[in-house]
Amino acid sequence: MGEPAGRGPDALGAGHVLGVDSGGSGLRIAVARADDAEARPLAVRTSDGPVRTGPTGIDAEHLLSQLLPAAAELARETGAEGFVAVCVGAAGMATLGEELRARLPAALATAFGLRQLALAADAVTAYAGALGQRPGAVIAAGTGMIALGTDLTPAGGWRRADGWGHLLGDCGGGAWIGRAGLEAALRAYDGRPGGSAALLARAEAVFGPVTGLPGALYPRPDRPAVLASFAPEVARCATEDDTVALGVLRAAAGHIADAAAAACPPGAGTTVACTGGLFGMGEPLLAPLRTALAERLPDARTTAAAGSPLDGSLAIAAALAGDRLALPTDRKLLQITRPAPG
């Protein structure tokens, strides 16, 4: 990968920050100017496939093997001679991020002369991208689903709901919807109640004979993403008035709204934003979600997300560099470290 980008005090004067977004669909990395109030990306790199999760949690070596070469390329492309601050936002950081917390500070300090690092749950970077540093709540839904809220006071901290992964939670997220759709397909195949012939047809069109699904799905390390890939098929069947598919999306909307209500800080007029690829499914999900949110949070104000989790990662890094980070710090959700360069 060549020589690492700058490593001394002169490098820190370049005034660039690095943002990282590691999720179920892969790794995205971007550079911005530290003095840009909007932290607009100057250049972006993406990787294929998600960072692996092993016995000790998120695989730091796998993440670094993708991050370090891409960050060095971005530094050369943008003229950055090091990074004033870096924010790494990762799915699973709160519960599976111990190895990242142990390995990343020293590795990034050695590679880039880094002095300030934010390690954030992807929900926090989603929050920062959607609402910036304002109080409110954000629903982040893609392959998984989590809701996060804060009133920005130290006493209030973060209010989190769900985000427990596809085996224990992420209720209403893409993997949840896809799994529910495939379950309905298998019910139809078996002749059990609750099945959908339409979803069975779509499952076989996408995956082949459904009898092969367990063998094709269970060994996959990217199983959540594979399940989530079927969520658009559920939405397609819902638009064709398949009652089972409509029921899956109504249930998903209810789960998402439940999480939002649990995470939303109290008070009238609180802002709630939705962010993530799941909401690209459009009205089949958004219509029941609006109804569910109105029932559970009648005094809240919903708004469109201003930006993506990658935008939020850059915004956190820039705020950290400028000593204006107002979001609550938390060892699991938003940890700030100041590693000594190697």
Coordinates of C-alpha atoms in Angstrom, one line a residue:
M1 CA 0.0 0.0 0.0
G2 CA 3.0 2.3 0.0
E3 CA 4.2 4.6 2.7
P4 CA 1.5 5.6 5.2
A5 CA 0.1 9.1 4.9
G6 CA 1.8 11.7 7.1
R7 CA 2.8 11.0 10.7
G8 CA 4.0 14.1 12.4
P9 CA 2.8 17.5 13.6
D10 CA 3.0 18.9 10.1
A11 CA 0.6 16.3 8.9
L12 CA -2.0 17.3 11.5
G13 CA -2.0 20.8 10.1
A14 CA -3.4 19.5 6.9
G15 CA -6.9 19.6 8.5
H16 CA -8.5 16.5 7.1
V17 CA -10.8 14.0 8.8
L18 CA -11.7 10.5 8.0
G19 CA -15.1 8.9 8.4
V20 CA -15.8 5.1 8.3
D21 CA -19.2 3.4 8.0
S22 CA -19.1 -0.4 8.5
G23 CA -22.4 -2.1 8.0
G24 CA -24.1 -5.2 6.8
S25 CA -23.5 -4.5 3.2
G26 CA -19.8 -3.5 3.4
L27 CA -17.4 -0.7 4.4
R28 CA -17.5 2.9 3.2
I29 CA -14.7 5.4 3.9
A30 CA -14.6 9.1 3.1
V31 CA -12.4 12.2 3.7
A32 CA -13.5 15.7 4.4
R33 CA -11.9 19.0 5.5
A34 CA -11.9 19.4 9.2
D35 CA -12.9 23.1 8.9
D36 CA -15.9 22.3 6.7
A37 CA -19.0 23.0 8.9
E38 CA -21.0 20.5 6.7
A39 CA -18.2 17.9 6.6
R40 CA -18.8 17.3 2.9
P41 CA -16.9 14.3 1.5
L42 CA -14.1 15.1 -0.8
A43 CA -13.7 11.4 -1.9
V44 CA -15.2 8.1 -1.0
R45 CA -14.1 4.4 -1.2
T46 CA -16.3 1.3 -0.7
S47 CA -15.5 -2.3 -0.1
D48 CA -17.2 -5.5 -1.2
G49 CA -18.9 -7.5 1.6
P50 CA -19.3 -6.8 5.3
V51 CA -16.5 -7.0 7.9
R52 CA -16.3 -10.4 9.4
T53 CA -17.5 -11.3 12.9
G54 CA -15.6 -13.9 14.8
P55 CA -15.5 -15.6 18.2
T56 CA -14.3 -12.4 19.8
G57 CA -16.6 -10.0 18.0
I58 CA -16.0 -7.8 15.0
D59 CA -12.8 -8.9 13.3
A60 CA -10.4 -5.9 13.7
E61 CA -7.8 -7.4 11.4
H62 CA -10.3 -7.8 8.6
L63 CA -11.5 -4.3 9.1
L64 CA -8.0 -2.9 9.1
S65 CA -7.0 -4.9 6.0
Q66 CA -9.7 -2.9 4.1
L67 CA -9.5 0.4 5.9
L68 CA -5.8 1.2 5.9
P69 CA -5.1 0.8 2.2
A70 CA -8.3 2.6 1.3
A71 CA -7.6 5.5 3.7
A72 CA -4.0 5.8 2.3
E73 CA -5.5 6.0 -1.2
L74 CA -8.0 8.7 -0.1
A75 CA -5.2 10.7 1.6
R76 CA -3.2 10.7 -1.6
E77 CA -6.2 11.6 -3.7
T78 CA -7.3 14.5 -1.5
G79 CA -3.9 15.8 -0.5
A80 CA -4.4 14.9 3.1
E81 CA -1.1 14.4 5.0
G82 CA -2.7 12.6 7.9
F83 CA -6.0 13.0 9.7
V84 CA -6.8 15.3 12.6
A85 CA -9.5 13.0 13.7
V86 CA -11.2 9.7 12.6
C87 CA -14.6 8.4 13.4
V88 CA -15.2 4.6 12.8
G89 CA -18.9 3.8 12.9
A90 CA -19.6 0.0 12.9
A91 CA -22.7 -2.2 13.1
G92 CA -22.4 -4.2 16.3
M93 CA -19.9 -1.8 17.9
A94 CA -21.9 -1.7 21.1
T95 CA -22.1 -5.4 21.7
L96 CA -19.3 -6.9 19.5
G97 CA -16.7 -4.1 19.4
E98 CA -14.2 -5.0 22.1
E99 CA -11.5 -6.1 19.6
L100 CA -12.0 -2.9 17.6
R101 CA -11.7 -0.8 20.8
A102 CA -8.5 -2.7 21.7
R103 CA -6.8 -2.6 18.2
L104 CA -7.9 0.4 16.3
P105 CA -6.5 3.3 18.3
A106 CA -2.8 2.1 18.1
A107 CA -3.2 0.9 14.5
L108 CA -4.6 4.2 13.2
A109 CA -2.1 6.2 15.3
T110 CA 0.7 4.3 13.7
A111 CA -0.6 4.5 10.2
F112 CA -1.7 8.2 10.1
G113 CA -0.3 10.0 13.2
L114 CA -3.8 10.1 14.5
R115 CA -4.4 12.0 17.7
Q116 CA -8.3 11.8 18.1
L117 CA -10.5 8.8 17.4
A118 CA -14.2 8.3 17.9
L119 CA -15.4 4.7 18.0
A120 CA -19.2 4.7 17.4
A121 CA -22.1 2.4 17.0
D122 CA -23.6 2.7 13.6
A123 CA -26.7 4.0 15.2
V124 CA -24.8 7.0 16.5
T125 CA -23.3 7.8 13.1
A126 CA -26.8 7.3 11.7
Y127 CA -28.1 9.8 14.3
A128 CA -25.4 12.3 13.5
G129 CA -26.0 12.0 9.8
A130 CA -29.8 12.4 10.2
L131 CA -30.1 15.0 12.9
G132 CA -26.6 16.4 13.4
Q133 CA -26.1 17.5 17.0
R134 CA -29.8 18.2 17.8
P135 CA -31.9 16.4 20.4
G136 CA -34.4 13.8 19.1
A137 CA -34.5 10.2 17.9
V138 CA -33.4 8.4 14.8
I139 CA -34.7 5.1 13.5
A140 CA -31.8 3.4 11.5
A141 CA -33.1 0.5 9.4
G142 CA -31.3 -1.4 6.7
T143 CA -30.3 -5.1 7.1
G144 CA -30.9 -4.5 10.9
M145 CA -32.9 -2.0 12.9
I146 CA -32.2 0.2 15.9
A147 CA -33.6 3.3 17.3
L148 CA -31.5 5.8 19.2
G149 CA -32.5 9.0 21.0
T150 CA -31.0 11.7 23.2
D151 CA -31.8 15.0 24.8
L152 CA -28.1 15.9 24.6
T153 CA -27.8 16.2 28.4
P154 CA -25.1 14.2 30.2
A155 CA -27.8 12.9 32.6
G156 CA -30.0 11.8 29.7
G157 CA -27.3 10.1 27.7
W158 CA -28.4 7.8 24.9
R159 CA -31.8 6.0 24.8
R160 CA -31.4 2.8 22.7
A161 CA -34.0 0.3 21.6
D162 CA -33.3 -2.9 19.7
G163 CA -30.3 -3.3 17.5
W164 CA -29.7 -6.8 19.0
G165 CA -28.9 -8.5 15.7
H166 CA -30.9 -10.7 13.4
L167 CA -31.0 -13.7 15.7
L168 CA -32.3 -11.8 18.8
G169 CA -33.9 -8.7 17.5
D170 CA -33.6 -6.1 14.8
C171 CA -37.3 -6.4 14.6
G172 CA -38.8 -4.8 11.5
G173 CA -35.5 -4.5 9.8
G174 CA -34.6 -5.9 6.3
A175 CA -33.4 -9.3 7.6
W176 CA -36.5 -9.6 9.8
I177 CA -38.8 -8.8 6.8
G178 CA -36.9 -11.1 4.5
R179 CA -37.0 -14.0 7.0
A180 CA -40.7 -13.5 7.7
G181 CA -41.3 -13.5 3.9
L182 CA -39.3 -16.7 3.4
E183 CA -41.1 -18.3 6.4
A184 CA -44.4 -17.6 4.7
A185 CA -43.1 -19.1 1.5
L186 CA -42.1 -22.3 3.3
R187 CA -45.5 -22.4 5.0
A188 CA -47.1 -22.3 1.6
Y189 CA -44.8 -25.0 0.4
D190 CA -45.8 -27.2 3.4
G191 CA -49.5 -26.4 3.2
R192 CA -49.5 -24.9 6.6
P193 CA -51.7 -21.9 7.6
G194 CA -50.1 -18.4 7.1
G195 CA -48.4 -19.3 3.8
S196 CA -48.3 -17.2 0.7
A197 CA -48.2 -18.7 -2.8
A198 CA -47.0 -15.4 -4.1
L199 CA -44.0 -15.3 -1.7
L200 CA -43.3 -18.9 -2.5
A201 CA -43.1 -18.1 -6.2
R202 CA -40.8 -15.2 -5.5
A203 CA -38.6 -17.2 -3.2
E204 CA -38.1 -19.9 -5.9
A205 CA -37.4 -17.3 -8.5
V206 CA -34.7 -15.7 -6.4
F207 CA -33.2 -18.7 -4.6
G208 CA -34.3 -21.8 -6.5
P209 CA -36.2 -24.7 -5.0
V210 CA -37.1 -23.8 -1.4
T211 CA -36.0 -27.2 -0.2
G212 CA -32.4 -26.0 -0.7
L213 CA -32.8 -22.9 1.3
P214 CA -31.5 -24.2 4.7
G215 CA -28.3 -25.5 3.1
A216 CA -27.8 -22.4 1.0
L217 CA -28.6 -20.0 3.8
Y218 CA -27.4 -21.3 7.2
P219 CA -23.7 -21.6 6.5
R220 CA -23.4 -18.1 4.9
P221 CA -21.4 -15.6 7.0
D222 CA -23.5 -12.8 5.4
R223 CA -26.8 -14.5 6.3
P224 CA -28.4 -11.3 7.5
A225 CA -27.7 -9.6 4.2
V226 CA -29.0 -12.6 2.3
L227 CA -32.2 -12.5 4.3
A228 CA -32.6 -8.8 3.8
S229 CA -32.2 -9.2 0.0
F230 CA -35.7 -10.8 0.0
A231 CA -37.3 -7.9 1.8
P232 CA -38.0 -6.0 -1.6
E233 CA -39.8 -9.2 -2.8
V234 CA -42.1 -8.9 0.2
A235 CA -42.8 -5.3 -0.7
R236 CA -43.4 -6.3 -4.3
C237 CA -46.0 -8.9 -3.2
A238 CA -47.6 -6.3 -0.9
T239 CA -48.1 -3.9 -3.8
E240 CA -49.9 -6.7 -5.5
D241 CA -52.3 -7.0 -2.5
D242 CA -50.9 -10.3 -1.1
T243 CA -52.4 -10.3 2.4
V244 CA -49.6 -12.2 4.0
A245 CA -47.0 -9.8 2.6
L246 CA -49.1 -6.8 3.7
G247 CA -49.3 -8.3 7.2
V248 CA -45.5 -8.8 7.3
L249 CA -45.0 -5.1 6.5
R250 CA -47.6 -3.9 9.0
A251 CA -45.9 -6.0 11.7
A252 CA -42.5 -4.6 10.7
A253 CA -43.9 -1.1 10.9
G254 CA -45.3 -1.8 14.4
H255 CA -41.9 -3.1 15.6
I256 CA -40.1 -0.1 14.2
A257 CA -42.5 2.3 15.8
D258 CA -42.2 0.5 19.2
A259 CA -38.5 1.0 19.1
A260 CA -38.8 4.6 18.2
A261 CA -41.2 5.2 21.1
A262 CA -38.8 3.5 23.5
A263 CA -35.8 5.6 22.3
C264 CA -37.5 9.0 21.9
P265 CA -36.7 11.5 24.7
P266 CA -39.8 12.8 26.5
G267 CA -41.3 16.1 25.6
A268 CA -43.7 17.5 23.0
G269 CA -42.4 18.3 19.5
T270 CA -39.4 15.9 19.6
T271 CA -37.9 15.3 16.2
V272 CA -37.9 11.8 14.8
A273 CA -36.0 10.9 11.6
C274 CA -35.8 7.7 9.6
T275 CA -32.6 6.7 7.9
G276 CA -31.3 3.7 6.1
G277 CA -31.8 1.7 3.0
L278 CA -34.9 -0.1 4.3
F279 CA -37.1 3.0 3.8
G280 CA -36.3 2.9 0.1
M281 CA -39.0 0.2 -0.1
G282 CA -41.4 3.1 -0.3
E283 CA -45.1 3.2 0.5
P284 CA -45.7 -0.5 1.3
L285 CA -43.6 0.0 4.4
L286 CA -43.9 3.8 4.9
A287 CA -47.7 4.0 4.9
P288 CA -48.1 1.6 7.9
L289 CA -45.1 3.1 9.6
R290 CA -46.6 6.6 9.5
T291 CA -49.8 5.2 11.1
A292 CA -47.8 3.3 13.7
L293 CA -45.7 6.3 14.6
A294 CA -48.7 8.6 14.9
E295 CA -50.3 6.1 17.3
R296 CA -47.2 5.7 19.5
L297 CA -45.7 9.2 19.3
P298 CA -48.6 11.6 18.6
D299 CA -46.6 14.7 19.8
A300 CA -43.4 13.9 17.8
R301 CA -42.4 15.7 14.6
T302 CA -41.1 13.4 11.8
T303 CA -38.5 14.7 9.4
A304 CA -36.4 13.4 6.6
A305 CA -32.8 12.4 7.5
A306 CA -30.4 15.1 6.5
G307 CA -27.6 12.6 5.6
S308 CA -26.3 9.1 5.8
P309 CA -24.4 7.2 8.5
L310 CA -21.2 8.0 6.5
D311 CA -22.1 11.7 6.6
G312 CA -22.6 11.3 10.3
S313 CA -19.2 9.7 10.8
L314 CA -17.5 12.6 9.0
A315 CA -19.6 15.1 11.0
I316 CA -18.5 13.4 14.3
A317 CA -14.9 13.4 13.2
A318 CA -15.0 17.1 12.2
A319 CA -16.8 18.1 15.4
L320 CA -14.1 16.2 17.4
A321 CA -11.3 17.9 15.5
G322 CA -12.9 21.3 16.2
D323 CA -13.6 20.6 19.9
R324 CA -17.3 21.0 19.4
L325 CA -18.7 17.5 19.9
A326 CA -22.0 17.8 21.8
L327 CA -23.3 14.2 21.4
P328 CA -23.1 12.2 24.6
T329 CA -20.1 10.0 25.0
D330 CA -20.5 6.4 26.1
R331 CA -18.0 3.5 26.2
K332 CA -20.2 1.3 24.1
L333 CA -22.0 3.8 21.8
L334 CA -19.5 6.7 21.3
Q335 CA -16.1 6.4 22.8
I336 CA -13.4 9.0 22.3
T337 CA -9.8 8.1 22.5
R338 CA -6.6 10.1 22.0
P339 CA -4.0 7.6 21.0
A340 CA -0.3 8.4 21.0
P341 CA 1.3 8.1 17.5
G342 CA 3.5 5.1 17.1

